[in-house]
XYZ file of C-alpha atoms in Angstrom:
692
model
C 17.007 57.535 -10.881
C 17.467 59.015 -14.864
C 15.119 57.962 -17.877
C 17.929 56.806 -19.985
C 18.847 54.333 -17.242
C 15.852 53.112 -17.227
C 14.878 52.489 -21.090
C 18.685 50.684 -20.995
C 17.111 47.952 -18.133
C 14.377 47.840 -20.650
C 16.455 47.324 -23.603
C 18.093 44.713 -21.478
C 15.165 42.823 -20.571
C 14.472 40.973 -23.573
C 12.462 38.141 -22.308
C 9.859 38.348 -21.195
C 8.582 41.988 -22.217
C 9.289 44.219 -18.893
C 6.186 46.539 -20.504
C 7.460 49.842 -20.565
C 10.834 52.056 -19.040
C 8.692 52.984 -15.631
C 8.026 49.415 -15.616
C 11.299 48.165 -15.904
C 12.910 51.254 -13.508
C 10.330 50.521 -10.955
C 11.171 46.946 -11.163
C 14.296 47.716 -11.324
C 14.641 49.272 -7.861
C 12.900 45.789 -6.231
C 15.125 43.260 -7.393
C 17.832 42.406 -4.923
C 14.903 41.133 -2.916
C 14.246 37.718 -3.890
C 9.968 37.701 -2.823
C 8.298 41.988 -3.398
C 6.276 42.882 -0.622
C 3.832 44.949 -1.940
C 4.321 47.321 0.675
C 7.461 47.123 -0.473
C 6.975 47.884 -4.167
C 4.351 50.651 -2.678
C 6.917 52.916 -0.438
C 9.862 52.573 -2.895
C 7.287 53.973 -6.228
C 5.817 56.714 -3.826
C 10.250 57.592 -3.118
C 11.483 56.615 -6.267
C 8.584 57.684 -8.267
C 6.370 60.026 -6.827
C 4.737 61.481 -9.849
C 3.510 57.757 -10.547
C 0.519 56.332 -9.601
C -0.772 53.136 -8.620
C -1.741 51.759 -12.342
C 1.709 51.115 -12.173
C 2.337 49.023 -9.865
C -0.684 46.953 -11.387
C 1.252 46.970 -15.110
C 4.202 45.543 -13.137
C 2.054 42.758 -11.203
C 0.688 42.100 -14.339
C 3.742 42.105 -16.899
C 5.456 39.481 -18.483
C 8.775 39.632 -15.577
C 6.585 38.621 -13.109
C 6.540 35.084 -12.073
C 3.756 34.468 -9.953
C 1.921 36.517 -7.390
C 0.095 36.447 -4.032
C -2.178 38.207 -1.679
C 0.771 39.770 -0.157
C 3.020 40.134 -3.104
C 4.867 38.687 -5.552
C 7.851 36.666 -7.297
C 10.169 37.711 -10.265
C 11.054 35.595 -13.058
C 14.795 34.772 -12.932
C 16.051 35.897 -16.233
C 14.942 39.218 -15.914
C 15.666 39.455 -11.746
C 19.362 38.366 -13.117
C 19.307 40.669 -15.298
C 18.639 44.007 -13.530
C 20.712 42.981 -10.771
C 23.723 42.977 -13.787
C 22.882 46.120 -14.950
C 22.440 48.193 -10.974
C 26.211 46.334 -10.374
C 27.459 47.457 -13.867
C 27.515 50.752 -13.041
C 29.768 52.429 -11.057
C 30.021 51.102 -7.406
C 27.918 52.689 -4.992
C 25.765 54.936 -8.493
C 22.607 53.112 -7.981
C 22.375 53.933 -4.352
C 22.804 57.768 -5.494
C 20.423 57.185 -8.428
C 17.816 57.492 -5.837
C 19.276 58.927 -2.475
C 16.938 57.631 0.297
C 16.493 54.460 -1.400
C 17.841 51.885 1.089
C 16.012 54.246 4.242
C 12.905 54.103 1.817
C 12.532 49.968 1.757
C 13.648 49.405 5.585
C 9.561 49.340 6.234
C 8.464 47.381 3.457
C 11.760 44.424 4.315
C 10.385 44.838 7.378
C 7.425 41.967 6.227
C 10.255 39.647 4.663
C 11.431 36.206 7.182
C 14.446 36.555 8.477
C 16.101 34.293 6.212
C 15.195 36.119 2.914
C 15.848 39.760 4.890
C 19.043 38.450 4.651
C 19.447 36.810 1.219
C 18.428 40.936 1.072
C 21.597 41.571 2.458
C 23.442 39.834 0.146
C 22.323 41.314 -3.319
C 22.279 44.540 -2.288
C 25.810 44.647 -0.804
C 26.689 42.554 -5.124
C 25.037 45.364 -6.473
C 26.212 48.419 -4.072
C 29.815 47.343 -3.445
C 33.080 46.683 -4.089
C 33.547 44.071 -0.956
C 30.325 42.115 -1.157
C 32.396 38.980 -1.300
C 33.233 40.116 1.885
C 29.922 40.626 3.433
C 28.665 37.656 2.280
C 30.950 35.213 3.565
C 30.455 36.856 7.371
C 26.792 37.015 6.059
C 26.344 33.211 5.332
C 29.119 32.221 8.095
C 26.617 32.729 10.955
C 23.920 30.722 9.061
C 26.593 28.287 8.601
C 26.251 28.701 12.899
C 22.848 28.891 13.430
C 22.780 25.115 11.171
C 25.864 23.633 13.184
C 25.518 24.967 16.622
C 21.785 24.888 17.229
C 21.410 21.940 14.706
C 18.550 24.062 12.542
C 18.395 21.858 10.264
C 15.419 23.163 8.282
C 17.612 26.737 7.659
C 19.252 24.354 4.774
C 15.322 23.978 3.096
C 15.990 27.791 2.675
C 20.032 27.256 1.483
C 19.030 24.867 -1.288
C 16.924 27.029 -2.764
C 19.014 30.704 -1.857
C 22.058 28.881 -4.293
C 19.832 28.859 -7.243
C 18.651 32.767 -6.884
C 21.396 34.173 -5.403
C 24.488 35.735 -7.683
C 26.939 33.554 -8.670
C 29.614 35.932 -7.470
C 29.268 36.001 -4.190
C 28.962 31.976 -3.774
C 32.453 31.933 -3.746
C 33.425 31.933 -0.449
C 34.113 28.811 2.692
C 31.336 29.915 4.159
C 28.746 29.023 0.673
C 30.902 26.590 -0.012
C 30.026 24.944 3.798
C 25.974 25.547 3.094
C 26.464 23.161 -0.044
C 28.030 20.206 1.413
C 25.290 20.269 4.606
C 22.532 21.079 1.407
C 24.061 17.638 0.484
C 24.655 15.581 3.780
C 20.284 15.928 3.829
C 19.821 14.823 0.600
C 18.899 19.075 -0.753
C 19.617 20.292 -3.870
C 22.916 23.185 -4.234
C 25.409 23.742 -7.075
C 28.935 22.549 -7.173
C 30.928 24.531 -5.667
C 35.165 24.945 -6.301
C 37.632 24.585 -3.141
C 37.316 28.212 -1.364
C 40.646 30.490 -2.264
C 42.231 32.260 0.890
C 42.134 31.390 4.342
C 39.175 30.397 6.361
C 37.898 29.175 10.277
C 39.013 25.755 9.747
C 37.079 25.708 13.909
C 33.825 26.132 11.694
C 35.002 23.824 9.381
C 35.469 21.347 11.761
C 32.405 21.246 13.393
C 30.679 21.144 9.867
C 32.234 18.286 9.223
C 30.073 16.190 11.980
C 27.300 16.529 9.770
C 28.873 15.519 6.313
C 28.905 11.838 5.860
C 32.153 10.165 5.663
C 34.471 8.182 2.124
C 37.354 6.732 2.202
C 40.381 7.456 0.441
C 43.781 5.560 -0.078
C 47.466 6.834 0.742
C 50.540 4.766 0.008
C 54.249 5.865 0.675
C 57.078 4.004 -1.025
C 59.820 5.813 1.082
C 61.048 9.102 -0.948
C 57.223 10.353 -1.433
C 53.530 9.947 0.495
C 50.611 9.218 -2.531
C 47.004 10.650 -1.828
C 43.781 9.199 -4.019
C 41.388 6.476 -4.744
C 41.741 3.405 -2.557
C 43.392 0.607 -5.030
C 45.778 -2.637 -4.510
C 49.205 0.394 -4.943
C 46.892 2.549 -1.920
C 45.480 0.281 0.183
C 45.632 1.754 3.174
C 42.290 4.133 3.682
C 41.690 6.654 5.472
C 37.779 8.088 6.780
C 37.410 11.797 5.819
C 34.559 13.699 4.988
C 32.202 13.086 1.188
C 32.804 16.741 0.981
C 32.406 18.014 -3.231
C 35.834 18.365 -3.788
C 37.156 16.016 -0.769
C 39.650 17.819 0.645
C 42.624 17.291 3.137
C 46.250 19.072 4.213
C 49.721 17.026 3.883
C 51.849 18.723 6.738
C 55.189 17.521 6.650
C 58.529 18.999 7.530
C 59.130 20.034 4.434
C 55.661 22.198 4.668
C 55.626 23.326 8.028
C 52.102 25.078 7.618
C 50.373 22.342 5.387
C 49.980 22.113 1.726
C 46.283 21.617 0.534
C 45.188 18.017 -1.612
C 41.747 19.471 -3.918
C 39.608 16.093 -5.024
C 41.837 13.278 -3.533
C 38.977 10.951 -3.940
C 39.099 11.286 -7.646
C 42.993 12.095 -8.104
C 45.924 10.997 -7.504
C 48.029 13.623 -5.319
C 52.051 12.698 -4.885
C 53.870 14.833 -2.017
C 57.799 14.409 -1.698
C 58.571 13.595 1.359
C 60.761 11.229 1.783
C 60.613 8.768 4.711
C 60.221 11.728 7.209
C 57.161 11.530 9.469
C 54.022 13.246 7.820
C 50.166 14.253 8.798
C 47.519 13.970 7.577
C 44.558 16.595 8.909
C 41.030 16.130 7.423
C 38.245 18.971 7.694
C 36.847 17.850 10.954
C 39.883 17.871 12.612
C 41.401 14.573 12.932
C 44.831 13.837 12.106
C 46.212 10.848 10.963
C 50.325 10.736 11.527
C 52.498 8.569 9.966
C 55.883 8.498 11.916
C 59.648 8.370 10.221
C 60.841 4.951 9.598
C 64.322 3.102 8.106
C 62.655 -0.071 6.776
C 62.110 -1.028 3.460
C 57.917 -0.875 4.225
C 56.201 2.154 6.741
C 54.933 1.050 10.197
C 51.397 1.845 9.362
C 52.182 -1.040 5.961
C 52.534 -3.788 9.359
C 50.150 -2.438 11.336
C 46.943 -2.307 8.785
C 48.242 -6.174 8.685
C 48.059 -6.665 12.354
C 45.131 -4.674 12.184
C 43.244 -7.414 9.969
C 44.455 -10.460 11.806
C 42.899 -8.731 14.936
C 39.826 -9.019 13.731
C 40.103 -12.571 12.132
C 40.863 -13.516 15.146
C 37.884 -11.948 16.576
C 35.525 -13.375 13.710
C 36.874 -16.574 13.971
C 36.668 -16.946 17.895
C 32.787 -14.725 17.347
C 34.636 -12.935 20.323
C 31.880 -9.993 21.481
C 33.330 -6.101 21.826
C 32.167 -3.383 21.994
C 31.170 -1.237 19.970
C 29.424 2.435 19.586
C 26.968 3.823 17.044
C 28.564 6.347 15.037
C 24.972 7.709 12.297
C 22.671 5.950 9.518
C 24.290 4.717 6.530
C 23.321 5.935 3.488
C 20.211 5.058 2.035
C 19.000 3.956 5.826
C 20.366 0.338 4.843
C 22.311 -0.269 7.684
C 24.362 1.988 10.897
C 28.198 2.875 10.662
C 29.492 1.437 14.545
C 32.821 2.827 15.439
C 34.619 -0.646 17.013
C 35.522 0.607 21.102
C 38.567 -1.856 20.579
C 39.638 -0.782 17.244
C 39.071 3.084 17.613
C 40.052 3.312 13.080
C 37.568 0.805 12.061
C 34.396 1.908 11.110
C 32.299 -0.510 10.745
C 28.400 -1.739 9.040
C 25.650 -3.086 10.473
C 22.871 -3.939 8.069
C 19.589 -3.076 9.342
C 18.590 -7.714 8.895
C 21.413 -8.069 10.994
C 20.922 -4.806 14.491
C 17.028 -5.311 15.871
C 16.954 -1.863 16.517
C 13.358 -0.475 16.646
C 12.968 2.502 13.720
C 14.752 5.212 14.797
C 15.810 8.405 12.799
C 19.738 8.968 13.793
C 19.143 11.776 17.085
C 16.591 8.935 18.520
C 19.590 6.211 17.769
C 21.151 8.412 19.781
C 19.497 8.986 22.608
C 18.601 5.747 23.371
C 21.481 3.894 23.380
C 24.160 6.721 23.493
C 26.221 4.982 21.071
C 27.042 1.685 22.586
C 25.618 -1.980 21.874
C 27.216 -5.360 22.162
C 28.345 -6.828 18.320
C 29.960 -9.660 16.850
C 32.155 -9.636 13.263
C 30.428 -11.854 10.594
C 32.990 -10.329 7.523
C 35.876 -9.387 7.009
C 37.735 -8.865 3.919
C 41.059 -7.643 2.941
C 41.281 -6.153 0.499
C 38.590 -3.336 0.545
C 38.687 -2.863 3.936
C 35.081 -3.888 5.319
C 33.600 -4.971 8.212
C 30.042 -6.145 8.726
C 28.635 -6.445 12.014
C 25.505 -7.948 13.860
C 24.568 -6.779 16.944
C 23.858 -8.882 20.434
C 21.660 -8.511 22.731
C 22.027 -8.472 25.638
C 18.533 -8.238 27.396
C 16.369 -11.728 26.922
C 13.507 -11.678 29.996
C 10.344 -9.466 29.364
C 10.702 -9.332 32.665
C 7.149 -9.583 34.939
C 5.737 -7.734 31.684
C 2.457 -9.172 30.177
C 0.580 -8.556 27.141
C -2.736 -5.681 29.123
C -1.445 -5.159 31.936
C -0.597 -1.116 32.992
C 3.341 -0.591 33.864
C 4.628 3.009 34.617
C 7.838 3.526 31.744
C 9.861 6.741 31.507
C 10.171 8.393 28.115
C 13.582 7.370 26.396
C 13.659 8.345 22.634
C 11.161 9.972 20.316
C 11.144 10.252 15.794
C 8.189 10.782 13.729
C 6.747 6.867 14.042
C 6.178 7.830 18.128
C 8.026 6.773 21.403
C 10.186 4.556 23.054
C 9.617 4.435 26.221
C 12.071 2.472 29.032
C 10.685 -0.454 31.067
C 13.197 -1.832 32.696
C 11.820 -1.268 36.258
C 8.706 -1.925 35.849
C 9.525 -5.290 34.297
C 11.980 -5.596 37.690
C 15.260 -5.910 34.962
C 18.220 -5.031 35.629
C 19.181 -2.520 33.142
C 22.887 -3.491 31.283
C 24.939 -0.682 29.743
C 23.704 -1.728 26.346
C 20.563 -2.387 26.166
C 17.404 -0.763 28.201
C 13.718 -3.318 28.113
C 12.155 -0.946 25.557
C 8.454 -0.753 24.283
C 7.247 1.788 20.978
C 4.371 4.314 21.360
C 3.751 4.706 17.785
C 1.714 7.308 17.077
C -1.668 7.396 16.710
C -1.306 5.754 19.696
C -0.337 9.048 22.100
C -3.468 10.506 23.658
C -4.710 13.450 21.136
C -4.614 16.500 22.447
C -5.230 20.785 21.305
C -3.319 21.936 18.417
C -1.936 18.347 17.362
C -3.859 15.280 16.021
C -1.811 12.035 14.911
C -3.179 12.300 10.880
C -0.964 14.774 10.616
C 1.726 16.254 13.344
C 4.237 12.796 14.033
C 5.306 12.076 16.953
C 8.636 14.416 17.207
C 5.951 17.539 17.405
C 4.150 16.293 20.796
C 4.970 17.300 23.967
C 6.420 14.766 26.064
C 9.847 15.275 26.437
C 13.174 12.505 27.072
C 12.651 11.918 30.868
C 9.011 11.704 31.274
C 6.951 9.527 32.732
C 3.836 7.960 31.359
C 1.247 5.735 31.925
C 1.461 2.456 28.836
C -0.698 -0.554 28.511
C 1.355 -3.517 26.483
C -0.391 -4.422 23.663
C 1.459 -6.950 22.333
C 5.045 -8.822 22.667
C 6.579 -10.088 20.150
C 8.913 -13.032 19.257
C 12.206 -12.834 22.050
C 11.473 -9.789 23.440
C 11.917 -8.221 19.986
C 8.763 -5.551 19.616
C 6.875 -4.179 22.722
C 3.980 -3.224 21.399
C 2.248 0.396 23.926
C -0.644 2.334 24.220
C -1.431 5.449 26.420
C -2.876 4.694 29.336
C -6.178 6.882 29.195
C -5.622 8.378 32.716
C -2.447 9.238 33.434
C -1.722 10.161 37.347
C 0.398 12.966 36.219
C -3.086 14.742 35.315
C -3.244 16.438 38.897
C -5.461 19.694 38.961
C -4.614 22.826 39.081
C -7.215 24.522 41.254
C -9.519 27.139 40.132
C -7.841 27.411 36.491
C -10.412 26.559 33.461
C -10.382 26.428 30.100
C -10.693 30.058 28.527
C -8.865 31.307 30.064
C -6.352 34.150 29.962
C -3.008 33.940 31.574
C 0.629 36.061 32.063
C 3.515 33.555 31.816
C 7.328 34.196 30.815
C 9.524 32.796 28.663
C 11.291 29.050 30.021
C 12.245 26.254 27.464
C 12.485 26.839 23.127
C 11.984 23.681 21.745
C 10.896 21.449 18.508
C 7.684 21.462 19.145
C 6.892 24.823 21.229
C 7.547 27.081 24.078
C 6.687 26.008 28.266
C 6.424 29.350 29.417
C 6.958 29.908 34.173
C 3.494 30.248 35.167
C 5.837 31.392 39.396
C 4.794 34.831 38.892
C 0.982 34.194 37.823
C 0.250 31.867 40.074
C 2.468 34.070 43.079
C -0.230 36.675 42.362
C -2.278 37.951 44.842
C -5.997 37.269 43.902
C -9.223 36.942 46.076
C -11.437 34.079 45.314
C -8.510 32.510 43.264
C -7.109 28.948 44.657
C -2.811 28.879 44.890
C -0.910 26.857 42.435
C 1.565 24.846 42.182
C 4.719 26.830 42.799
C 6.105 24.389 39.466
C 3.380 24.937 37.260
C 4.304 25.253 33.764
C 2.277 25.941 30.575
C 3.709 24.802 27.482
C 2.557 26.239 23.972
C 2.638 24.200 20.805
C 4.576 25.555 17.920
C 0.305 25.043 15.899
C -0.606 27.428 18.608
C 1.883 29.896 18.556
C 0.668 32.081 14.696
C -2.111 31.738 12.319
C 0.616 32.261 9.695
C 1.098 29.264 7.384
C 4.315 27.572 8.938
C 3.218 27.451 12.362
C -0.410 26.683 12.070
C 0.247 23.785 9.730
C 2.728 22.737 12.520
C 6.118 22.762 9.469
C 7.728 25.775 11.513
C 10.360 24.717 14.385
C 9.614 26.805 17.753
C 13.019 27.397 18.505
C 13.017 29.751 14.965
C 9.897 31.637 17.244
C 10.513 35.337 17.374
C 9.780 35.341 21.288
C 12.931 34.532 23.737
C 14.237 33.424 27.202
C 12.845 34.883 30.088
C 9.805 37.282 28.064
C 6.870 38.015 28.989
C 3.187 36.636 26.847
C -0.145 36.779 27.197
C -1.982 32.842 26.060
C -5.511 31.706 26.577
C -5.744 27.812 28.349
C -6.912 24.963 26.249
C -6.398 22.080 28.254
C -3.872 20.109 30.239
C -1.394 17.653 29.299
C -3.293 14.622 30.170
C 0.288 12.740 30.599
C 2.208 15.337 32.857
C -1.031 18.153 33.280
C 1.444 20.670 32.436
C -1.162 23.355 31.062
C -1.158 23.475 27.333
C -2.219 26.639 25.503
C -2.079 28.848 23.080
C -1.002 32.723 21.804
C -2.903 32.431 18.214
C -6.698 32.331 19.858
C -5.820 35.427 21.224
C -6.842 36.950 17.826
C -9.667 35.547 15.192
C -8.984 32.285 12.747
C -8.124 34.770 10.017
C -9.617 31.313 7.800
C -12.688 32.343 9.109
C -13.434 35.357 7.219
C -11.746 33.679 4.044
C -13.721 30.485 3.520
C -16.848 32.892 2.576
C -15.391 34.872 0.215
C -14.692 31.718 -1.820
C -16.590 31.029 -5.103
C -16.661 27.672 -6.712
C -14.629 28.916 -9.782
C -12.836 31.278 -8.418
C -9.011 30.196 -8.695
C -6.773 30.266 -6.163
C -3.035 29.833 -5.047
C -1.191 27.238 -2.740
C 1.622 25.292 -1.484
C 0.982 21.515 -1.128
C 1.648 19.853 1.772
C 1.493 15.762 1.178
C -0.700 13.116 -0.544
C -3.460 11.404 0.629
C -4.549 8.278 -1.139
C -5.408 9.929 -4.685
C -5.692 13.603 -3.578
C -2.957 16.341 -1.371
C -3.844 18.365 0.741
C -2.425 21.913 0.091
C -2.466 24.878 2.259
C -4.318 28.209 0.453
C -3.777 31.728 1.340
C -4.654 32.636 3.537
C -3.146 30.381 5.994
C -5.016 28.462 8.482
C -7.499 26.856 5.108
C -5.905 23.265 3.897
C -7.477 22.038 0.347
C -8.443 19.161 -1.314
C -7.106 18.947 -4.163
C -7.671 16.714 -7.574
C -4.556 16.115 -10.180
C -4.960 14.578 -13.532
C -2.705 11.653 -13.665
C -0.345 13.577 -16.177
C 0.279 16.329 -13.348
C 0.949 13.609 -10.740
C 4.601 13.065 -11.139
C 5.218 16.782 -11.050
C 3.442 16.683 -7.286
C 5.594 16.603 -4.115
C 5.485 18.677 -0.785
C 6.387 22.199 -1.105
C 5.414 22.867 -4.620
C 3.238 26.567 -5.482
C 0.145 25.042 -8.103
C -2.496 26.573 -9.300
C -6.457 25.806 -8.527
C -10.158 26.315 -9.881
C -12.092 26.035 -6.458
C -14.016 23.358 -6.749
C -16.054 22.633 -3.372
C -16.781 25.332 -1.002
C -18.794 24.602 2.631
C -18.402 27.554 4.820
C -20.239 25.238 7.995
C -17.728 22.715 8.424
C -14.424 24.910 5.980
C -13.988 22.141 3.699
C -12.832 23.298 0.468
C -11.946 21.224 -2.749
C -10.043 22.291 -5.653
C -9.058 20.953 -9.279
C -5.138 21.407 -9.783
C -4.567 24.437 -13.185
C -1.144 24.103 -13.189
C 2.489 24.478 -11.427
C 4.150 27.541 -12.701
C 7.373 26.984 -14.136
C 10.833 28.007 -12.462
C 8.642 27.647 -8.729
C 9.759 25.704 -6.115
C 9.213 25.296 -2.881
C 12.409 27.666 -2.133
C 10.399 31.058 -4.209
C 7.521 30.349 -2.024
C 7.127 33.868 -0.345
C 8.404 34.059 3.477
C 5.593 33.039 5.466
C 6.478 29.546 4.027
C 10.237 29.279 4.270
C 11.873 26.466 7.192
């Protein structure tokens, strides 16, 4: 890189000041990555600026273009980082690599310190600053992310995507995959930019799969014999069709005049007119549903007659209070109820209020696992004008059978979520299970037996090593009025806790990955059990070991239980060594740890902390008037206090600067006070080990 180019970079970064041409030059060479590991800076400096010294790296870290630093790297301010990328982009395509031959190869070892998602983000930016065909490359990379989110249900990736939207150049966000990611982020409540509808062709199969995670909205249609009108529901467009609530909302109209289809954009805000006469028309939504409008000769189109007959049937069901079968689709926005589909009238989506549902508190995933979507309802309200239908649930099971408070019973796990585990007790109660409702008891998180690596105060029941289908012994604590709420606790002694021969705590074992779950990895011990060892009792052939995600690594996202074990590098069939930490009290499975093969880095770090020093950390959760903050290195927890003026800005994932107030090296207790929250910093600007 020439001195003239380096000086031009320094000149364009007017605020904050770069501190010198050499500093600006080094920053330009590493600006493609959202987080810059120190080994990357070292490799790039030695390769591109061999005459420079280590002092140049220190000047860069202390310059105004660096937003924040951590123990393993730093991040550049958004504005100078954007300018640096624009300067590189403004050069002749490929010239930025010619200016420093071999730069990309020199960067490879340092980029390996980034998480896979941050490496993907860096590849997209590198393509942006070095090639003309960056839109194609960016769309292909982001399409792989959409596949992972949609088809593997790795929803935590959307937390990275939400932050990446704020860091990536706007030019790479114009493709269909970026638009899809934005819709998925919005569907789970994560911030994202308003992206325009993507131009050109796109993979409609991927769009259809992604729309399964997007909530629905309603748009109105009408025909007058010469045109089809599509727009917001009104008195002129009384017939509503459900479409994915994207931004913008889009449908495709296929007719004899337009066999390939005409794309209508923003149909929830603007009325669109399509010339189709009285011919048959198909309206195709992004989720693949096809609404067919038949050819007609009469004055009124047939869909208007069908709509009138449909609401006549619904009114008749409401007046006679006929019991209908329904399918639960999702939790409504704001979690005030549920959206259900009437089986007899599949085109009708009704609203089931929470007060009329009498369901245990469940997440969307838990609800589907519990009822498999099937319930019985009666119609309470039919509103023809707004096309709204409200229902109430009819409970199919009223008897509690043989269940008595204080007695011990055998149950089966049918669902689990953050708050607890739902257990089916039909067999124990001697009650035949109807198709629509098992007899359920709720086992709350604080009633689960503790195990190594899992604490009810810090973890949720979703991460507890009990799977749907597992059996366990429970004790009935309370049975509510009309058997609506049955509270349970886990029995202290479980018959599933079988003996395991000579296996003891602290033993080292080797197993192969059998299954990867959200809350951990299950290992097969068949080979280890079959090995002949003098003096050792043989192990059961089906014995397995389970490593919780908190026991995978000392790294923060695993140690604090925020990491999805399905994202761990170990793959099915891989062999790994681990340490036995206990046995599951219900299933008898061996509980193990991989991280305990090495010493806890937090033990050494806490001994180095001194009162009055400053440190950085990431907020975990609130506890009364204090916050739990994870401190670098990530196996340390700090209790943080803050002034009331700053409390409103603290939330999970925010990076904070603190002053250490108290250190107890024996108990590993650390207290600190809040100094500041770095500006323009969010959970998405954190180092790679803070990624989901």
